[in-house]
PDB file of C-alpha atoms in Angstrom:
ATOM      1  CA  MET A 105      71.744 -24.464 -13.174  1.00  0.00           C
ATOM      2  CA  GLY A 106      72.511 -26.439 -10.009  1.00  0.00           C
ATOM      3  CA  LEU A 107      71.379 -30.005  -9.429  1.00  0.00           C
ATOM      4  CA  GLY A 108      69.044 -28.969  -6.618  1.00  0.00           C
ATOM      5  CA  ARG A 109      67.407 -26.291  -8.729  1.00  0.00           C
ATOM      6  CA  THR A 110      67.017 -28.709 -11.636  1.00  0.00           C
ATOM      7  CA  THR A 111      65.378 -31.277  -9.350  1.00  0.00           C
ATOM      8  CA  ASN A 112      62.971 -28.672  -7.949  1.00  0.00           C
ATOM      9  CA  GLN A 113      62.083 -27.500 -11.444  1.00  0.00           C
ATOM     10  CA  ASN A 114      61.421 -31.060 -12.610  1.00  0.00           C
ATOM     11  CA  MET A 115      59.226 -31.617  -9.576  1.00  0.00           C
ATOM     12  CA  GLN A 116      57.327 -28.400 -10.325  1.00  0.00           C
ATOM     13  CA  GLN A 117      56.739 -29.457 -13.929  1.00  0.00           C
ATOM     14  CA  LYS A 118      55.592 -32.932 -12.887  1.00  0.00           C
ATOM     15  CA  ALA A 119      53.259 -31.346 -10.336  1.00  0.00           C
ATOM     16  CA  ALA A 120      51.747 -29.210 -13.119  1.00  0.00           C
ATOM     17  CA  VAL A 121      51.011 -32.279 -15.252  1.00  0.00           C
ATOM     18  CA  LEU A 122      49.668 -34.313 -12.322  1.00  0.00           C
ATOM     19  CA  SER A 123      47.430 -31.462 -11.174  1.00  0.00           C
ATOM     20  CA  GLY A 124      46.153 -30.849 -14.701  1.00  0.00           C
ATOM     21  CA  ILE A 125      45.255 -34.515 -15.185  1.00  0.00           C
ATOM     22  CA  ALA A 126      43.595 -34.664 -11.755  1.00  0.00           C
ATOM     23  CA  LEU A 127      41.495 -31.582 -12.543  1.00  0.00           C
ATOM     24  CA  LEU A 128      40.290 -33.072 -15.822  1.00  0.00           C
ATOM     25  CA  VAL A 129      39.436 -36.419 -14.188  1.00  0.00           C
ATOM     26  CA  MET A 130      37.655 -34.536 -11.413  1.00  0.00           C
ATOM     27  CA  THR A 131      35.634 -32.521 -13.919  1.00  0.00           C
ATOM     28  CA  VAL A 132      34.420 -35.644 -15.726  1.00  0.00           C
ATOM     29  CA  ALA A 133      33.544 -37.323 -12.418  1.00  0.00           C
ATOM     30  CA  ALA A 134      31.669 -34.217 -11.206  1.00  0.00           C
ATOM     31  CA  VAL A 135      29.655 -33.927 -14.427  1.00  0.00           C
ATOM     32  CA  PHE A 136      28.583 -37.553 -13.986  1.00  0.00           C
ATOM     33  CA  ALA A 137      28.039 -37.615 -10.199  1.00  0.00           C
ATOM     34  CA  GLN A 138      26.430 -34.209  -9.664  1.00  0.00           C
ATOM     35  CA  GLY A 139      25.418 -33.083 -13.123  1.00  0.00           C
ATOM     36  CA  TYR A 140      23.802 -36.345 -14.224  1.00  0.00           C
ATOM     37  CA  VAL A 141      23.069 -38.792 -11.406  1.00  0.00           C
ATOM     38  CA  HIS A 142      22.312 -36.503  -8.456  1.00  0.00           C
ATOM     39  CA  SER A 143      20.218 -34.055 -10.459  1.00  0.00           C
ATOM     40  CA  SER A 144      18.310 -36.962 -12.052  1.00  0.00           C
ATOM     41  CA  LEU A 145      17.494 -38.883  -8.863  1.00  0.00           C
ATOM     42  CA  VAL A 146      17.001 -36.149  -6.259  1.00  0.00           C
ATOM     43  CA  VAL A 147      13.804 -34.119  -6.449  1.00  0.00           C
ATOM     44  CA  GLU A 148      14.051 -31.101  -4.170  1.00  0.00           C
ATOM     45  CA  GLY A 149      11.273 -30.987  -1.596  1.00  0.00           C
ATOM     46  CA  ASP A 150       9.890 -34.417  -2.552  1.00  0.00           C
ATOM     47  CA  ALA A 151      11.313 -37.103  -0.259  1.00  0.00           C
ATOM     48  CA  THR A 152       9.003 -39.875  -1.468  1.00  0.00           C
ATOM     49  CA  THR A 153       9.798 -39.436  -5.168  1.00  0.00           C
ATOM     50  CA  THR A 154      13.494 -39.140  -4.392  1.00  0.00           C
ATOM     51  CA  LEU A 155      13.456 -42.424  -2.457  1.00  0.00           C
ATOM     52  CA  LYS A 156      11.551 -44.168  -5.257  1.00  0.00           C
ATOM     53  CA  ASN A 157      14.082 -42.884  -7.799  1.00  0.00           C
ATOM     54  CA  ILE A 158      17.025 -44.159  -5.774  1.00  0.00           C
ATOM     55  CA  GLN A 159      15.356 -47.519  -5.101  1.00  0.00           C
ATOM     56  CA  ALA A 160      14.755 -47.940  -8.819  1.00  0.00           C
ATOM     57  CA  SER A 161      18.372 -47.002  -9.656  1.00  0.00           C
ATOM     58  CA  GLN A 162      20.442 -48.211  -6.718  1.00  0.00           C
ATOM     59  CA  GLY A 163      23.375 -49.168  -8.930  1.00  0.00           C
ATOM     60  CA  LEU A 164      23.415 -45.696 -10.464  1.00  0.00           C
ATOM     61  CA  PHE A 165      23.280 -44.081  -7.024  1.00  0.00           C
ATOM     62  CA  ARG A 166      26.265 -46.175  -5.901  1.00  0.00           C
ATOM     63  CA  LEU A 167      28.118 -45.024  -9.001  1.00  0.00           C
ATOM     64  CA  GLU A 168      27.429 -41.443  -7.896  1.00  0.00           C
ATOM     65  CA  VAL A 169      29.047 -42.193  -4.533  1.00  0.00           C
ATOM     66  CA  LEU A 170      31.983 -43.774  -6.366  1.00  0.00           C
ATOM     67  CA  GLY A 171      32.242 -40.638  -8.504  1.00  0.00           C
ATOM     68  CA  TRP A 172      32.459 -38.483  -5.389  1.00  0.00           C
ATOM     69  CA  LEU A 173      35.146 -40.747  -3.926  1.00  0.00           C
ATOM     70  CA  ILE A 174      37.178 -40.304  -7.107  1.00  0.00           C
ATOM     71  CA  ILE A 175      36.722 -36.540  -6.797  1.00  0.00           C
ATOM     72  CA  ILE A 176      37.978 -36.635  -3.193  1.00  0.00           C
ATOM     73  CA  ILE A 177      41.110 -38.515  -4.236  1.00  0.00           C
ATOM     74  CA  MET A 178      41.729 -36.105  -7.116  1.00  0.00           C
ATOM     75  CA  ASP A 179      41.247 -33.142  -4.755  1.00  0.00           C
ATOM     76  CA  LEU A 180      43.981 -34.507  -2.516  1.00  0.00           C
ATOM     77  CA  VAL A 181      46.257 -34.847  -5.541  1.00  0.00           C
ATOM     78  CA  VAL A 182      45.491 -31.250  -6.560  1.00  0.00           C
ATOM     79  CA  SER A 183      46.114 -29.992  -2.999  1.00  0.00           C
ATOM     80  CA  TRP A 184      49.640 -31.371  -3.080  1.00  0.00           C
ATOM     81  CA  GLY A 185      50.254 -30.673  -6.762  1.00  0.00           C
ATOM     82  CA  PHE A 186      49.204 -27.023  -6.548  1.00  0.00           C
ATOM     83  CA  TYR A 187      51.466 -26.527  -3.540  1.00  0.00           C
ATOM     84  CA  LEU A 188      54.484 -27.994  -5.357  1.00  0.00           C
ATOM     85  CA  PHE A 189      53.790 -25.983  -8.518  1.00  0.00           C
ATOM     86  CA  LEU A 190      53.080 -22.655  -6.793  1.00  0.00           C
ATOM     87  CA  GLN A 191      55.671 -22.870  -4.011  1.00  0.00           C
ATOM     88  CA  PRO A 192      58.557 -21.443  -6.095  1.00  0.00           C
ATOM     89  CA  PHE A 193      56.444 -18.363  -6.884  1.00  0.00           C
ATOM     90  CA  HIS A 194      55.302 -17.635  -3.310  1.00  0.00           C
ATOM     91  CA  ALA A 195      55.842 -20.210  -0.577  1.00  0.00           C
ATOM     92  CA  GLY A 196      53.455 -18.633   1.927  1.00  0.00           C
ATOM     93  CA  TYR A 197      50.422 -18.268  -0.339  1.00  0.00           C
ATOM     94  CA  ALA A 198      51.126 -21.673  -1.900  1.00  0.00           C
ATOM     95  CA  LEU A 199      50.987 -23.283   1.539  1.00  0.00           C
ATOM     96  CA  LEU A 200      47.799 -21.378   2.376  1.00  0.00           C
ATOM     97  CA  ALA A 201      46.192 -22.481  -0.890  1.00  0.00           C
ATOM     98  CA  GLY A 202      47.217 -26.084  -0.271  1.00  0.00           C
ATOM     99  CA  TRP A 203      45.791 -26.174   3.237  1.00  0.00           C
ATOM    100  CA  LEU A 204      42.541 -24.502   2.168  1.00  0.00           C
ATOM    101  CA  ARG A 205      42.131 -27.130  -0.558  1.00  0.00           C
ATOM    102  CA  PHE A 206      42.861 -29.887   1.949  1.00  0.00           C
ATOM    103  CA  LEU A 207      40.303 -28.435   4.388  1.00  0.00           C
ATOM    104  CA  TYR A 208      37.726 -28.243   1.607  1.00  0.00           C
ATOM    105  CA  THR A 209      38.444 -31.861   0.677  1.00  0.00           C
ATOM    106  CA  ALA A 210      37.935 -32.935   4.293  1.00  0.00           C
ATOM    107  CA  MET A 211      34.555 -31.192   4.293  1.00  0.00           C
ATOM    108  CA  LEU A 212      33.650 -32.815   0.977  1.00  0.00           C
ATOM    109  CA  ALA A 213      34.527 -36.235   2.411  1.00  0.00           C
ATOM    110  CA  THR A 214      32.277 -35.474   5.389  1.00  0.00           C
ATOM    111  CA  ALA A 215      29.500 -34.479   2.989  1.00  0.00           C
ATOM    112  CA  VAL A 216      29.856 -37.650   0.918  1.00  0.00           C
ATOM    113  CA  SER A 217      29.601 -39.761   4.088  1.00  0.00           C
ATOM    114  CA  HIS A 218      25.957 -38.632   4.219  1.00  0.00           C
ATOM    115  CA  LEU A 219      25.394 -40.165   0.777  1.00  0.00           C
ATOM    116  CA  VAL A 220      26.863 -43.418   2.116  1.00  0.00           C
ATOM    117  CA  VAL A 221      24.300 -43.190   4.926  1.00  0.00           C
ATOM    118  CA  THR A 222      21.572 -42.606   2.335  1.00  0.00           C
ATOM    119  CA  ASN A 223      22.645 -45.738   0.467  1.00  0.00           C
ATOM    120  CA  THR A 224      22.510 -47.736   3.709  1.00  0.00           C
ATOM    121  CA  ILE A 225      19.018 -46.417   4.466  1.00  0.00           C
ATOM    122  CA  VAL A 226      17.785 -47.387   1.010  1.00  0.00           C
ATOM    123  CA  GLN A 227      19.358 -50.855   1.186  1.00  0.00           C
ATOM    124  CA  HIS A 228      17.738 -51.602   4.541  1.00  0.00           C
ATOM    125  CA  ALA A 229      14.398 -50.018   3.729  1.00  0.00           C
ATOM    126  CA  VAL A 230      11.536 -52.363   4.585  1.00  0.00           C
ATOM    127  CA  GLY A 231       7.968 -51.920   3.441  1.00  0.00           C
ATOM    128  CA  GLY A 232       8.543 -49.928   0.277  1.00  0.00           C
ATOM    129  CA  THR A 233       8.628 -46.151   0.538  1.00  0.00           C
ATOM    130  CA  SER A 234       7.291 -45.260   3.973  1.00  0.00           C
ATOM    131  CA  ASP A 235       7.254 -41.568   4.819  1.00  0.00           C
ATOM    132  CA  ARG A 236       9.689 -42.145   7.671  1.00  0.00           C
ATOM    133  CA  VAL A 237      12.270 -43.915   5.502  1.00  0.00           C
ATOM    134  CA  ALA A 238      11.834 -41.370   2.714  1.00  0.00           C
ATOM    135  CA  GLN A 239      12.420 -38.497   5.126  1.00  0.00           C
ATOM    136  CA  GLN A 240      15.495 -40.174   6.631  1.00  0.00           C
ATOM    137  CA  ALA A 241      16.992 -40.573   3.164  1.00  0.00           C
ATOM    138  CA  MET A 242      16.127 -36.993   2.248  1.00  0.00           C
ATOM    139  CA  ASP A 243      17.627 -35.670   5.484  1.00  0.00           C
ATOM    140  CA  SER A 244      20.923 -37.392   4.655  1.00  0.00           C
ATOM    141  CA  ILE A 245      20.898 -35.980   1.119  1.00  0.00           C
ATOM    142  CA  THR A 246      20.141 -32.505   2.473  1.00  0.00           C
ATOM    143  CA  ALA A 247      23.037 -32.860   4.936  1.00  0.00           C
ATOM    144  CA  PHE A 248      25.313 -33.779   2.014  1.00  0.00           C
ATOM    145  CA  GLU A 249      24.253 -30.715   0.024  1.00  0.00           C
ATOM    146  CA  ALA A 250      24.518 -28.328   2.989  1.00  0.00           C
ATOM    147  CA  THR A 251      27.959 -29.586   4.074  1.00  0.00           C
ATOM    148  CA  TRP A 252      29.289 -29.478   0.518  1.00  0.00           C
ATOM    149  CA  SER A 253      27.896 -25.970   0.021  1.00  0.00           C
ATOM    150  CA  PHE A 254      29.671 -24.732   3.146  1.00  0.00           C
ATOM    151  CA  GLY A 255      32.860 -26.384   1.958  1.00  0.00           C
ATOM    152  CA  LEU A 256      32.600 -24.527  -1.346  1.00  0.00           C
ATOM    153  CA  ILE A 257      33.075 -21.241   0.546  1.00  0.00           C
ATOM    154  CA  ILE A 258      36.496 -22.554   1.589  1.00  0.00           C
ATOM    155  CA  PHE A 259      37.063 -23.821  -1.947  1.00  0.00           C
ATOM    156  CA  GLY A 260      36.447 -20.298  -3.220  1.00  0.00           C
ATOM    157  CA  LEU A 261      39.014 -18.891  -0.797  1.00  0.00           C
ATOM    158  CA  HIS A 262      41.457 -21.537  -2.032  1.00  0.00           C
ATOM    159  CA  LEU A 263      41.012 -20.404  -5.639  1.00  0.00           C
ATOM    160  CA  ILE A 264      41.498 -16.759  -4.634  1.00  0.00           C
ATOM    161  CA  ALA A 265      44.787 -17.700  -2.936  1.00  0.00           C
ATOM    162  CA  VAL A 266      45.867 -19.622  -6.054  1.00  0.00           C
ATOM    163  CA  GLY A 267      44.946 -16.659  -8.244  1.00  0.00           C
ATOM    164  CA  LEU A 268      46.952 -14.257  -6.106  1.00  0.00           C
ATOM    165  CA  VAL A 269      50.055 -16.419  -6.465  1.00  0.00           C
ATOM    166  CA  THR A 270      49.671 -16.761 -10.236  1.00  0.00           C
ATOM    167  CA  TRP A 271      48.926 -13.038 -10.675  1.00  0.00           C
ATOM    168  CA  ASN A 272      52.277 -12.101  -9.156  1.00  0.00           C
ATOM    169  CA  THR A 273      54.370 -14.077 -11.634  1.00  0.00           C
ATOM    170  CA  THR A 274      55.039 -13.411 -15.299  1.00  0.00           C
ATOM    171  CA  LYS A 275      55.147 -17.155 -15.988  1.00  0.00           C
ATOM    172  CA  ILE A 276      51.356 -17.471 -15.995  1.00  0.00           C
ATOM    173  CA  PRO A 277      49.043 -15.384 -18.223  1.00  0.00           C
ATOM    174  CA  LYS A 278      47.126 -12.680 -16.352  1.00  0.00           C
ATOM    175  CA  VAL A 279      43.855 -13.808 -17.956  1.00  0.00           C
ATOM    176  CA  ILE A 280      44.255 -17.233 -16.306  1.00  0.00           C
ATOM    177  CA  SER A 281      44.932 -15.600 -12.943  1.00  0.00           C
ATOM    178  CA  PHE A 282      41.929 -13.292 -13.309  1.00  0.00           C
ATOM    179  CA  LEU A 283      39.591 -16.172 -14.187  1.00  0.00           C
ATOM    180  CA  VAL A 284      40.816 -18.214 -11.204  1.00  0.00           C
ATOM    181  CA  VAL A 285      40.248 -15.293  -8.813  1.00  0.00           C
ATOM    182  CA  LEU A 286      36.829 -14.588 -10.363  1.00  0.00           C
ATOM    183  CA  ALA A 287      35.850 -18.237  -9.976  1.00  0.00           C
ATOM    184  CA  GLY A 288      37.001 -18.225  -6.351  1.00  0.00           C
ATOM    185  CA  PHE A 289      35.103 -15.032  -5.563  1.00  0.00           C
ATOM    186  CA  SER A 290      31.990 -16.448  -7.247  1.00  0.00           C
ATOM    187  CA  TYR A 291      32.079 -19.723  -5.307  1.00  0.00           C
ATOM    188  CA  ALA A 292      32.681 -17.982  -1.984  1.00  0.00           C
ATOM    189  CA  LEU A 293      29.989 -15.336  -2.531  1.00  0.00           C
ATOM    190  CA  ILE A 294      27.265 -17.640  -3.830  1.00  0.00           C
ATOM    191  CA  HIS A 295      27.663 -20.300  -1.168  1.00  0.00           C
ATOM    192  CA  PHE A 296      28.014 -17.707   1.581  1.00  0.00           C
ATOM    193  CA  MET A 297      24.629 -16.397   0.426  1.00  0.00           C
ATOM    194  CA  TYR A 298      23.123 -19.897   0.349  1.00  0.00           C
ATOM    195  CA  GLN A 299      24.403 -20.642   3.852  1.00  0.00           C
ATOM    196  CA  PHE A 300      23.835 -17.357   5.652  1.00  0.00           C
ATOM    197  CA  ILE A 301      21.161 -15.478   3.692  1.00  0.00           C
ATOM    198  CA  PRO A 302      18.647 -18.224   2.822  1.00  0.00           C
ATOM    199  CA  GLN A 303      15.845 -15.655   2.627  1.00  0.00           C
ATOM    200  CA  ILE A 304      17.065 -14.571  -0.827  1.00  0.00           C
ATOM    201  CA  GLU A 305      17.653 -18.065  -2.220  1.00  0.00           C
ATOM    202  CA  ASN A 306      15.935 -17.166  -5.505  1.00  0.00           C
ATOM    203  CA  VAL A 307      18.312 -14.238  -6.011  1.00  0.00           C
ATOM    204  CA  THR A 308      21.279 -16.451  -5.142  1.00  0.00           C
ATOM    205  CA  GLY A 309      20.125 -19.058  -7.654  1.00  0.00           C
ATOM    206  CA  LEU A 310      19.896 -16.426 -10.391  1.00  0.00           C
ATOM    207  CA  LEU A 311      23.343 -15.077  -9.512  1.00  0.00           C
ATOM    208  CA  GLU A 312      24.728 -18.620  -9.621  1.00  0.00           C
ATOM    209  CA  LEU A 313      23.383 -19.063 -13.151  1.00  0.00           C
ATOM    210  CA  ILE A 314      25.020 -15.792 -14.217  1.00  0.00           C
ATOM    211  CA  LEU A 315      28.373 -16.731 -12.689  1.00  0.00           C
ATOM    212  CA  MET A 316      28.283 -20.404 -13.718  1.00  0.00           C
ATOM    213  CA  VAL A 317      30.541 -19.928 -16.747  1.00  0.00           C
ATOM    214  CA  PRO A 318      33.416 -18.191 -14.904  1.00  0.00           C
ATOM    215  CA  MET A 319      33.041 -20.679 -12.029  1.00  0.00           C
ATOM    216  CA  VAL A 320      33.509 -23.588 -14.421  1.00  0.00           C
ATOM    217  CA  ILE A 321      36.216 -22.200 -16.692  1.00  0.00           C
ATOM    218  CA  GLY A 322      38.325 -20.624 -13.917  1.00  0.00           C
ATOM    219  CA  GLU A 323      39.892 -23.747 -12.434  1.00  0.00           C
ATOM    220  CA  LEU A 324      39.325 -25.917 -15.521  1.00  0.00           C
ATOM    221  CA  GLY A 325      41.113 -23.348 -17.687  1.00  0.00           C
ATOM    222  CA  PHE A 326      44.022 -23.327 -15.248  1.00  0.00           C
ATOM    223  CA  GLY A 327      44.105 -27.127 -15.357  1.00  0.00           C
ATOM    224  CA  ILE A 328      44.319 -27.150 -19.148  1.00  0.00           C
ATOM    225  CA  TRP A 329      47.041 -24.484 -19.025  1.00  0.00           C
ATOM    226  CA  LEU A 330      49.001 -26.617 -16.534  1.00  0.00           C
ATOM    227  CA  LEU A 331      48.882 -29.568 -18.921  1.00  0.00           C
ATOM    228  CA  VAL A 332      49.761 -27.604 -22.032  1.00  0.00           C
ATOM    229  CA  LYS A 333      52.129 -24.911 -20.742  1.00  0.00           C
ATOM    230  CA  GLY A 334      52.789 -25.564 -17.060  1.00  0.00           C
ATOM    231  CA  ARG A 335      54.838 -28.664 -17.779  1.00  0.00           C
ATOM    232  CA  ARG A 336      57.363 -26.434 -19.571  1.00  0.00           C
ATOM    233  CA  VAL A 337      57.589 -23.681 -16.952  1.00  0.00           C
ATOM    234  CA  THR A 338      61.097 -22.756 -15.866  1.00  0.00           C
ATOM    235  CA  MET A 339      62.262 -20.425 -13.105  1.00  0.00           C
ATOM    236  CA  ASP A 340      64.933 -18.799 -15.279  1.00  0.00           C
TER     237      ASP A 340
END
């Protein structure tokens, strides 16, 4: 094996480990930021209660923002790491997947900026929980959720591109590839429905519950595989 090929292989293996670690860190941060803090403080359709919750737990809300910032950094790591790992299998699709992930991350950063605005509104709120202040805070939170949801359509396309690359190599188990593609399709479909067919939001919510398991285990399963097996992948 030539020196150049050995160097590329080492870089690919390191990218697998780095991406796997980043995905696990991202998962923990997402469970805390979205699964715990956001769902605890934000009451859909009730701006006044939401503002009161955030005012009573401002430190916790700031930790949510910090969690999202960590996720953004980890997404950038995964964008680059996935490209390096997948590039030897199919350079074109690997580049497409990397750019889609980067575009999604840019949209996520834009979404999180609305939470920063929310924090500023809460910090400068005068006179308790006036309806105007509560609505301003809720509008910023709604903008965060809507922007993130749109970004998740792109995220789904990214996972589909990743799955197509992994499907066409014998180095990665087909079940992993299938789960990644299924997760990508699920994300893209559900958030397309949320964004463009709001009239059937109840149906979309039910479908999201049904597809939640494959959505979670698709990329997470790939991340675990990268840590356990990907670091030993060779191109021989």
